[in-house]
XYZ file of C-alpha atoms in Angstrom:
660
model
C 77.361 102.865 118.009
C 79.431 106.004 117.587
C 81.920 106.123 114.756
C 85.276 107.421 115.921
C 87.995 109.066 113.855
C 91.183 108.888 115.881
C 94.703 107.541 115.825
C 94.545 104.096 117.378
C 97.478 102.583 119.274
C 99.516 100.429 116.944
C 101.611 97.437 117.920
C 102.613 93.963 116.793
C 104.576 92.400 113.960
C 102.097 93.522 111.287
C 102.453 97.120 112.393
C 106.231 96.897 112.304
C 106.030 95.611 108.729
C 103.650 98.473 107.894
C 106.071 100.977 109.397
C 108.933 99.455 107.434
C 106.864 99.655 104.266
C 105.966 103.247 105.032
C 109.658 104.064 105.485
C 110.465 102.502 102.111
C 107.604 104.275 100.376
C 108.628 107.590 101.926
C 111.967 107.239 100.164
C 110.353 106.503 96.805
C 107.165 108.565 96.722
C 108.766 112.037 97.049
C 110.806 111.139 93.965
C 108.031 109.514 91.952
C 107.993 112.524 89.650
C 111.558 111.654 88.618
C 110.470 108.068 87.885
C 107.601 109.363 85.777
C 109.931 111.767 83.933
C 112.286 108.885 83.207
C 109.330 106.805 82.031
C 108.207 109.515 79.616
C 111.741 110.074 78.311
C 112.125 106.345 77.815
C 108.725 106.074 76.120
C 109.617 108.831 73.656
C 113.304 108.463 72.862
C 114.410 104.824 73.003
C 114.749 102.908 69.759
C 111.289 101.343 70.018
C 109.685 104.409 71.581
C 106.667 106.401 70.498
C 108.584 108.758 68.183
C 110.144 105.998 66.105
C 106.901 104.003 66.188
C 104.905 106.900 64.780
C 107.614 107.775 62.281
C 108.116 104.249 60.962
C 104.545 102.973 60.996
C 102.436 106.028 60.326
C 104.697 108.137 58.140
C 106.764 105.220 56.763
C 109.913 107.093 57.715
C 113.151 105.099 57.749
C 115.755 107.848 58.032
C 117.923 108.845 60.998
C 116.285 110.384 64.031
C 119.109 112.740 64.989
C 118.589 114.177 68.456
C 116.140 111.363 69.325
C 118.980 108.869 68.922
C 121.312 111.102 70.913
C 118.840 111.482 73.778
C 117.991 107.786 73.780
C 121.597 106.604 73.397
C 121.041 104.399 70.351
C 121.755 104.451 66.604
C 124.032 107.361 65.761
C 123.983 108.337 69.437
C 125.091 104.933 70.691
C 128.591 106.204 71.388
C 127.178 108.838 73.733
C 125.366 108.332 76.980
C 122.052 109.964 76.181
C 119.875 110.672 79.193
C 117.880 107.452 79.552
C 120.766 105.386 80.928
C 122.307 107.985 83.292
C 118.936 108.795 84.813
C 118.254 105.232 85.902
C 121.876 104.495 86.764
C 122.701 107.632 88.725
C 119.870 110.134 89.189
C 117.084 107.914 90.520
C 119.172 105.886 93.026
C 120.946 108.996 94.325
C 117.625 110.788 94.799
C 116.364 107.827 96.807
C 119.575 107.675 98.831
C 119.444 111.421 99.511
C 115.812 111.214 100.639
C 116.519 108.187 102.828
C 119.501 109.935 104.400
C 117.427 113.006 105.258
C 114.731 110.839 106.807
C 117.119 108.656 108.809
C 119.058 111.631 110.188
C 115.830 113.092 111.556
C 114.107 116.454 111.244
C 114.424 116.141 107.447
C 118.079 117.162 107.796
C 119.941 118.013 104.575
C 123.232 116.948 106.133
C 121.949 113.387 106.432
C 120.749 113.550 102.837
C 124.150 114.593 101.529
C 125.966 111.776 103.332
C 123.271 109.339 102.200
C 123.803 110.427 98.576
C 127.581 110.012 98.864
C 127.165 106.532 100.328
C 124.698 105.616 97.564
C 127.172 106.711 94.903
C 129.578 104.059 96.126
C 126.942 101.351 95.736
C 125.936 102.690 92.296
C 129.474 102.470 90.932
C 130.109 99.104 92.577
C 127.500 97.210 90.559
C 126.265 96.796 87.019
C 122.539 96.949 87.827
C 120.492 99.983 88.884
C 121.053 100.425 92.618
C 117.565 101.108 93.959
C 117.836 98.507 96.698
C 121.364 99.684 97.395
C 120.100 103.246 97.716
C 117.422 102.103 100.177
C 120.204 100.611 102.307
C 123.089 103.062 101.970
C 120.994 106.248 102.067
C 119.371 105.613 105.472
C 122.639 104.104 106.756
C 124.490 107.289 105.832
C 121.937 109.581 107.446
C 121.567 107.531 110.625
C 125.287 107.003 111.251
C 126.017 110.671 110.528
C 123.489 111.701 113.156
C 125.008 109.340 115.718
C 128.465 110.714 115.000
C 127.242 114.299 115.314
C 125.772 113.436 118.704
C 129.223 112.438 119.956
C 130.666 115.923 119.636
C 127.510 117.972 119.979
C 128.256 120.933 122.227
C 131.950 120.060 122.462
C 133.262 121.978 119.444
C 135.078 125.215 120.209
C 133.337 128.340 118.895
C 134.476 129.228 115.399
C 135.312 125.647 114.423
C 131.759 124.365 113.957
C 131.682 124.676 110.157
C 135.147 123.158 109.796
C 134.261 120.122 111.925
C 130.839 119.634 110.372
C 132.040 119.822 106.780
C 135.086 117.606 107.229
C 133.253 115.037 109.363
C 130.542 114.703 106.699
C 133.138 114.480 103.939
C 135.324 111.919 105.674
C 132.432 109.747 106.830
C 130.790 110.005 103.414
C 134.027 108.814 101.814
C 134.202 105.808 104.141
C 130.592 104.867 103.405
C 131.095 105.311 99.653
C 134.014 102.865 99.779
C 131.906 100.476 101.844
C 129.094 100.791 99.323
C 131.463 100.126 96.427
C 133.124 97.068 97.996
C 130.202 95.514 99.877
C 126.761 96.978 99.237
C 127.017 97.174 95.451
C 128.093 93.555 94.885
C 125.702 92.258 97.576
C 122.675 94.058 96.154
C 123.650 93.039 92.622
C 123.725 89.399 93.728
C 120.376 89.792 95.473
C 118.888 91.512 92.418
C 120.113 88.727 90.170
C 118.613 86.143 92.526
C 115.297 87.987 92.659
C 115.343 88.359 88.883
C 115.930 84.633 88.517
C 112.960 83.963 90.800
C 110.773 86.274 88.728
C 112.037 84.681 85.499
C 111.231 81.247 86.922
C 107.706 82.347 87.788
C 107.259 83.896 84.344
C 108.729 80.949 82.448
C 106.505 78.542 84.342
C 103.424 80.780 84.175
C 103.364 81.003 87.974
C 103.566 84.782 88.350
C 99.777 85.100 88.820
C 100.193 83.235 92.120
C 101.772 86.360 93.600
C 98.257 87.810 93.849
C 97.529 85.283 96.605
C 99.888 87.303 98.795
C 99.661 90.762 97.256
C 95.893 91.300 97.399
C 95.476 90.400 101.106
C 98.597 92.466 101.841
C 96.972 95.502 100.234
C 93.909 95.197 102.454
C 96.180 94.904 105.524
C 98.244 97.903 104.391
C 101.377 95.862 103.822
C 101.424 96.903 100.176
C 104.089 99.576 100.660
C 106.622 97.036 101.883
C 105.911 94.797 98.880
C 105.399 97.390 96.165
C 108.105 99.938 96.986
C 110.485 97.485 98.611
C 110.467 94.839 95.870
C 108.352 95.501 92.776
C 109.481 99.075 92.052
C 113.255 98.379 92.275
C 113.055 95.089 90.353
C 110.571 96.480 87.854
C 112.691 99.529 87.130
C 115.727 97.328 86.520
C 113.716 95.109 84.186
C 112.263 98.123 82.377
C 115.749 99.493 81.787
C 116.743 96.241 80.086
C 113.529 95.341 78.251
C 111.669 98.652 77.939
C 108.817 97.546 80.226
C 108.033 95.438 83.280
C 105.003 93.424 84.305
C 105.964 93.930 87.973
C 104.650 97.502 87.913
C 101.119 96.142 87.421
C 100.968 93.367 90.010
C 99.940 95.710 92.812
C 98.876 98.846 90.926
C 96.241 97.287 88.642
C 92.997 99.169 89.428
C 90.836 96.421 87.911
C 90.165 94.210 90.980
C 89.105 97.148 93.135
C 86.821 98.442 90.390
C 85.171 95.053 89.981
C 84.566 94.705 93.703
C 82.976 98.142 94.034
C 80.780 97.603 90.972
C 79.545 94.362 92.528
C 78.528 96.264 95.654
C 76.859 98.936 93.528
C 74.684 96.273 91.866
C 74.197 93.595 94.527
C 75.103 95.324 97.783
C 72.695 96.656 100.383
C 72.249 99.833 102.377
C 75.175 102.182 102.882
C 77.615 99.872 101.097
C 75.472 99.860 97.951
C 74.884 103.636 98.073
C 78.524 104.537 98.597
C 80.074 102.061 96.147
C 79.581 104.088 92.898
C 81.339 107.153 94.294
C 84.068 104.986 95.756
C 84.563 103.302 92.373
C 85.194 106.659 90.682
C 87.728 107.641 93.344
C 89.478 104.275 93.123
C 89.579 103.871 89.336
C 90.320 107.418 88.215
C 91.882 108.839 91.371
C 94.038 105.807 92.048
C 93.136 105.677 95.764
C 92.907 101.908 96.210
C 92.458 102.114 99.966
C 88.842 103.154 99.506
C 87.762 99.595 98.663
C 89.593 97.973 101.598
C 86.700 98.455 104.090
C 84.348 96.590 101.754
C 86.637 93.556 101.940
C 87.122 93.913 105.703
C 83.346 94.061 106.092
C 82.960 90.723 104.252
C 86.352 88.977 104.399
C 85.288 86.179 102.033
C 85.413 88.779 99.233
C 89.208 88.575 99.401
C 88.750 85.578 97.091
C 87.246 87.879 94.457
C 90.127 90.374 94.481
C 92.718 87.567 94.491
C 91.159 85.966 91.417
C 90.833 89.380 89.798
C 94.492 90.133 90.475
C 95.579 86.742 89.129
C 93.555 87.359 85.975
C 95.247 90.696 85.399
C 98.730 89.230 85.845
C 97.931 86.279 83.595
C 96.612 88.607 80.873
C 99.801 90.639 80.926
C 101.845 87.424 80.713
C 99.887 86.262 77.683
C 100.227 89.588 75.878
C 103.801 90.173 77.119
C 102.704 93.599 78.358
C 103.895 95.861 81.134
C 104.640 99.452 82.072
C 107.741 101.545 81.506
C 107.698 103.048 85.007
C 105.595 102.836 88.186
C 101.980 103.947 87.910
C 101.603 106.261 90.887
C 98.935 106.607 92.005
C 97.321 103.408 90.749
C 94.877 105.234 88.485
C 93.856 104.023 85.049
C 95.136 107.353 83.756
C 98.618 106.749 85.197
C 98.545 103.160 83.954
C 97.793 104.215 80.379
C 100.378 107.009 80.440
C 103.106 104.551 81.432
C 102.085 101.887 78.891
C 104.364 101.503 75.851
C 102.600 101.270 72.524
C 103.222 97.535 72.232
C 101.607 96.927 75.628
C 98.606 99.220 75.431
C 96.174 96.503 74.348
C 97.439 93.950 76.853
C 97.475 96.400 79.749
C 93.959 97.608 78.975
C 92.655 94.040 78.729
C 94.367 93.149 82.008
C 92.417 95.909 83.736
C 89.108 95.037 82.047
C 89.374 91.278 82.575
C 90.570 91.560 86.178
C 87.647 93.874 86.918
C 85.257 91.472 85.166
C 86.447 88.407 87.084
C 86.404 90.221 90.407
C 82.917 91.575 89.664
C 81.597 88.122 88.757
C 83.005 86.356 91.814
C 82.086 89.165 94.220
C 78.552 89.296 92.790
C 78.092 85.553 93.335
C 79.326 85.814 96.914
C 77.075 88.789 97.624
C 74.026 87.105 96.138
C 74.703 83.954 98.156
C 74.946 86.062 101.286
C 71.668 85.686 103.156
C 72.401 88.191 105.893
C 69.682 90.774 106.456
C 72.046 93.712 106.333
C 75.088 94.651 104.329
C 77.575 94.405 107.174
C 79.052 97.140 109.289
C 80.759 99.390 106.732
C 81.451 102.097 109.310
C 83.004 99.537 111.623
C 85.080 98.114 108.784
C 86.225 101.624 107.875
C 87.257 102.248 111.470
C 89.103 98.922 111.461
C 90.896 99.913 108.267
C 91.926 103.255 109.751
C 93.159 101.545 112.900
C 95.359 99.276 110.788
C 96.616 102.190 108.727
C 97.030 104.335 111.819
C 95.321 107.456 110.517
C 92.152 108.875 109.029
C 92.013 109.631 105.321
C 89.785 111.848 103.232
C 88.963 108.922 100.968
C 87.764 106.752 103.832
C 85.752 109.625 105.272
C 83.376 109.093 102.336
C 82.545 105.707 103.843
C 82.117 106.759 107.460
C 78.489 107.790 107.382
C 77.595 107.162 103.761
C 75.859 109.546 101.367
C 72.509 108.686 102.936
C 73.428 110.244 106.315
C 73.330 114.019 106.681
C 75.305 116.120 109.129
C 73.431 119.178 110.365
C 74.710 119.773 113.884
C 78.336 119.772 115.018
C 79.577 120.467 118.517
C 83.176 121.171 119.458
C 83.604 120.060 123.068
C 86.375 120.580 125.587
C 86.708 120.253 129.319
C 85.377 123.696 130.207
C 83.690 124.676 126.958
C 85.089 128.193 126.901
C 88.600 128.161 125.434
C 89.934 125.542 123.041
C 86.463 124.435 121.968
C 85.444 128.005 121.148
C 88.492 128.557 118.962
C 88.218 125.183 117.266
C 84.515 125.748 116.603
C 85.258 129.142 115.073
C 87.860 127.751 112.655
C 85.672 124.795 111.704
C 82.560 126.969 111.306
C 84.295 129.262 108.817
C 85.614 126.326 106.792
C 82.141 124.819 106.597
C 80.579 128.151 105.620
C 83.265 128.714 102.986
C 82.352 125.322 101.515
C 78.757 126.518 101.108
C 77.150 124.562 103.927
C 75.285 127.305 105.746
C 72.730 124.726 106.904
C 75.273 123.133 109.277
C 75.448 124.512 112.827
C 78.719 124.503 114.754
C 78.654 125.266 118.486
C 81.032 124.738 121.384
C 80.222 123.199 124.750
C 81.757 121.647 127.821
C 81.781 117.856 127.680
C 79.690 117.763 130.835
C 76.910 119.589 128.943
C 76.875 117.282 125.917
C 73.828 115.248 124.992
C 73.099 112.725 122.250
C 71.412 115.193 119.928
C 74.404 116.061 117.720
C 75.435 114.481 114.440
C 79.175 115.001 114.897
C 81.314 115.740 117.955
C 84.860 117.131 117.749
C 87.153 116.823 120.766
C 90.788 116.730 121.716
C 92.064 113.188 121.292
C 92.439 112.793 125.084
C 88.749 113.642 125.625
C 87.129 111.512 122.943
C 86.214 108.595 125.203
C 84.439 110.911 127.635
C 82.553 112.569 124.797
C 81.435 109.196 123.419
C 79.783 108.411 126.740
C 77.724 111.602 126.451
C 76.977 111.333 122.705
C 77.133 107.633 121.800
C 75.216 108.007 118.519
C 77.350 110.769 117.029
C 80.350 110.556 114.746
C 83.367 111.441 116.901
C 86.413 113.184 115.455
C 89.596 113.560 117.483
C 92.000 116.451 116.908
C 95.282 117.590 118.356
C 95.933 120.889 116.594
C 92.883 123.062 117.279
C 93.849 125.925 114.967
C 95.058 124.104 111.855
C 93.986 120.471 112.171
C 93.707 118.530 108.863
C 90.653 116.861 110.424
C 88.640 120.031 109.709
C 89.081 119.590 105.959
C 88.060 115.945 106.307
C 84.894 116.992 108.149
C 84.034 119.351 105.287
C 84.693 116.496 102.860
C 82.408 114.272 104.899
C 79.632 116.890 104.796
C 80.129 117.252 101.034
C 79.717 113.511 100.584
C 76.712 113.324 102.893
C 74.882 115.805 100.648
C 71.998 118.151 101.228
C 68.361 117.352 101.759
C 67.054 119.500 104.580
C 66.160 123.141 104.795
C 69.104 125.323 105.800
C 69.277 125.992 109.511
C 70.538 129.278 110.928
C 74.244 129.404 111.597
C 75.049 129.864 115.265
C 77.641 132.559 115.793
C 79.413 133.523 118.979
C 77.987 136.382 120.993
C 79.522 139.746 120.083
C 81.834 141.476 122.495
C 80.217 143.932 124.855
C 81.294 147.501 125.448
C 83.383 146.207 128.335
C 85.826 144.367 126.122
C 87.861 141.496 127.411
C 91.452 142.287 126.372
C 92.953 145.280 128.154
C 96.217 146.855 127.099
C 97.492 146.266 130.646
C 97.072 142.512 130.115
C 99.396 142.479 127.085
C 103.082 141.621 127.535
C 105.491 141.644 124.601
C 108.557 139.710 125.666
C 107.459 137.277 128.378
C 109.892 136.198 131.073
C 108.769 132.572 131.485
C 110.958 129.754 130.194
C 108.723 126.763 130.829
C 105.116 125.791 130.252
C 104.133 126.027 133.918
C 105.842 129.401 134.348
C 104.072 130.672 131.219
C 100.706 129.605 132.645
C 101.511 131.416 135.867
C 102.603 134.531 133.966
C 99.409 134.622 131.889
C 97.279 133.931 134.952
C 98.995 136.623 137.015
C 98.031 139.207 134.400
C 94.394 138.169 134.792
C 94.703 138.580 138.560
C 96.443 141.959 138.283
C 93.731 143.340 135.981
C 91.061 142.307 138.489
C 89.492 139.650 136.299
C 90.000 136.598 138.501
C 90.821 135.579 142.037
C 94.322 134.140 142.670
C 92.860 130.629 143.032
C 91.948 130.699 139.334
C 95.646 130.438 138.423
C 95.845 127.129 140.299
C 92.827 125.944 138.310
C 94.667 126.831 135.084
C 97.492 124.483 136.097
C 94.978 121.786 137.015
C 93.310 122.142 133.611
C 96.665 121.728 131.858
C 97.322 118.455 133.661
C 94.212 116.852 132.141
C 94.421 118.022 128.508
C 96.976 120.249 126.802
C 95.776 123.730 125.839
C 98.305 124.004 123.018
C 96.244 124.926 119.975
C 98.829 124.558 117.214
C 100.442 127.276 115.077
C 102.530 128.487 118.037
C 99.503 129.332 120.200
C 98.513 128.126 123.674
C 95.412 129.290 125.562
C 95.621 128.106 129.185
C 92.401 128.485 131.156
C 90.801 127.167 134.312
C 88.594 124.152 134.862
C 84.843 124.304 134.626
C 84.654 124.084 138.398
C 86.760 127.250 138.754
C 84.222 129.578 137.122
C 83.290 130.841 140.587
C 86.764 132.402 140.791
C 86.125 134.545 137.683
C 85.137 138.115 138.510
C 84.728 139.223 134.906
C 85.538 137.861 131.482
C 89.087 138.674 130.385
C 91.992 137.517 128.256
C 95.716 138.106 128.777
C 98.242 138.108 125.935
C 101.938 137.175 126.324
C 104.411 136.922 123.460
C 107.731 135.129 123.903
C 110.874 135.930 121.942
C 112.033 132.341 122.521
C 109.107 129.926 122.105
C 108.097 127.942 125.172
C 108.317 124.141 125.061
C 104.658 123.191 125.528
C 104.595 119.409 125.847
C 107.058 119.097 123.000
C 105.467 121.800 120.839
C 106.550 125.438 120.503
C 104.305 128.129 121.990
C 105.257 131.654 120.941
C 101.955 133.240 122.006
C 100.227 132.398 125.298
C 96.726 133.748 125.944
C 95.256 133.280 129.393
C 91.459 133.013 129.317
C 88.807 133.580 131.964
C 85.258 133.314 130.627
C 82.387 134.181 132.945
C 79.840 134.038 130.163
C 79.904 134.015 126.380
C 81.162 137.529 125.774
C 84.736 136.326 125.261
C 83.762 134.060 122.365
C 83.753 136.774 119.708
C 87.362 137.647 120.544
C 88.335 133.978 120.553
C 86.784 133.705 117.109
C 88.912 136.631 115.958
C 92.002 135.088 117.553
C 91.333 131.855 115.672
C 91.159 133.805 112.407
C 94.401 135.578 113.203
C 96.339 132.407 113.948
C 95.235 130.739 110.725
C 96.509 133.735 108.730
C 100.286 133.926 108.330
C 100.324 137.692 107.706
C 98.346 138.414 110.871
C 100.643 136.209 112.935
C 103.615 138.060 111.504
C 102.048 141.388 112.535
C 101.634 140.089 116.077
C 105.222 138.894 116.015
C 106.412 142.320 114.879
C 104.164 144.348 117.224
C 106.021 146.776 119.497
C 103.096 148.132 121.517
C 99.878 146.726 123.031
C 97.893 148.972 120.687
C 99.379 147.174 117.680
C 98.241 143.860 119.158
C 94.752 145.238 119.735
C 94.644 146.613 116.196
C 95.529 143.221 114.768
C 92.854 141.520 116.849
C 90.291 144.200 115.909
C 89.017 144.835 119.431
C 88.355 148.078 121.318
C 90.876 148.983 123.919
C 89.471 149.034 127.454
């Protein structure tokens, strides 16, 4: 069965929770550096921090600590503010509110961020606890409502008054939201925080906190961890850390021990691909902090969720016994980040929580694997695909699991409808990336889907063509792309080849045929400043140039429009290459390319197209130029030269072809 890397349709309540969690995490993660900075400052400068610990215990120093006390806001600096308190009270919530406002406004708009920050300030000053939850409410509220207000008078402001209206509307609405935050959001969130803190205290006092792993560990595997971790644990944990110097909540989800134990069990008692891939996955998970890499192993054998739950409970219980925790979130959940955020008094407890949770998970998972009498090790590739469908995207980490180190990739084909335009450019970009990574043994060719067979290791297609390609090459790994010129999937393919490893003699690299003396781009087919204002008109304009230069019959232009209706020819990076269908090759008199640049980019199915290249390929002699075009549009300086070109000769010089 073919493995497919594509964005699956997502729907249902679970997906909505995932999306909500992603929204929350997108407010926190861009600012995680600020949390880490605060954690380090706290670890060093508070009264029981590393500096005083070393001074008092190692050097037996009992004098004043001067600037340390001033920075930490204790001792002789108690009358001042220091920087520990203001950072958690003001800086961190306002950063979150600003980020949430930018996101909620749309297009990462700074205006939404500013109003979100103003609204958050009201919540911050209206409560006596750090306003992380308040920031997650007021920030997006500010950005979203500001956008809706802007929509009301969009296009209705008299020229010359735009800045006046925009500035005053943001200021007035920000003031209203700040007052609302002060009077309503601040007290409400403070009450909620106190309630949540009481719940946590109840669980801690009654030694029930380990039970949270019953919900947290399955949630991680289902990618609901963002909603739990960044929506609850990070805000509550940061508040607790500000009061007590550490929080156990930072380690409930981020403990790398259970994942390590599970992967070690597969490395010892697993079978086949799962056993072979587990050691590498364990390194990535434990030291890299990418927990998602062990999720497919659980999805493959769902009963193993018991092992990670018991491992998680063990870790939480250990931290309860030793009264240990972290000063700030460990992001990513790497053992390195965990140790860096551990206060001196918690270092032993935190380390034991990781070791013991890994040990328990390993023991239980090993027993379950040994009791498993199935002949195989389960469908790891299928479980990986299931994981990616739940997450909604492919990841480099999971690409390690797709084929396993035991499977090699020697032949790659980039397929499109006609096999002469988008596939040629995509193959050229991918081929160079693979060669640059030192894999000269891997061949990359381009073909029409109709000419595919089942003799390739990996097939790359536009996401709308993947199902057709799977029918032709059912045994191959299938990778779907949308941006042909700069798709992140290309880097993941290289990563997959790296993980698959070598083992066969290098095969010759297949290059496109060189251009003949009758080159395919004539100066008469180059237009700088196209007249079209829509996608269809741009296709007609590019096609008309091919007709006028005697390269195609007029019917070929109709075939270009037909081709566009099936799959978009937008390549990414501002480039579109419309071309005819495979059936229209009889209308091609000679191979040719037309080049049109637009001062105002064309809307190409929602994406900007500044450069439109019409393509008519009778044979393979246009492939060398397409390869060069692909190079150009992955190089910012070359694109800028094309943008600045004033004559067709300058375009030809940039593309390095001989003028006809």
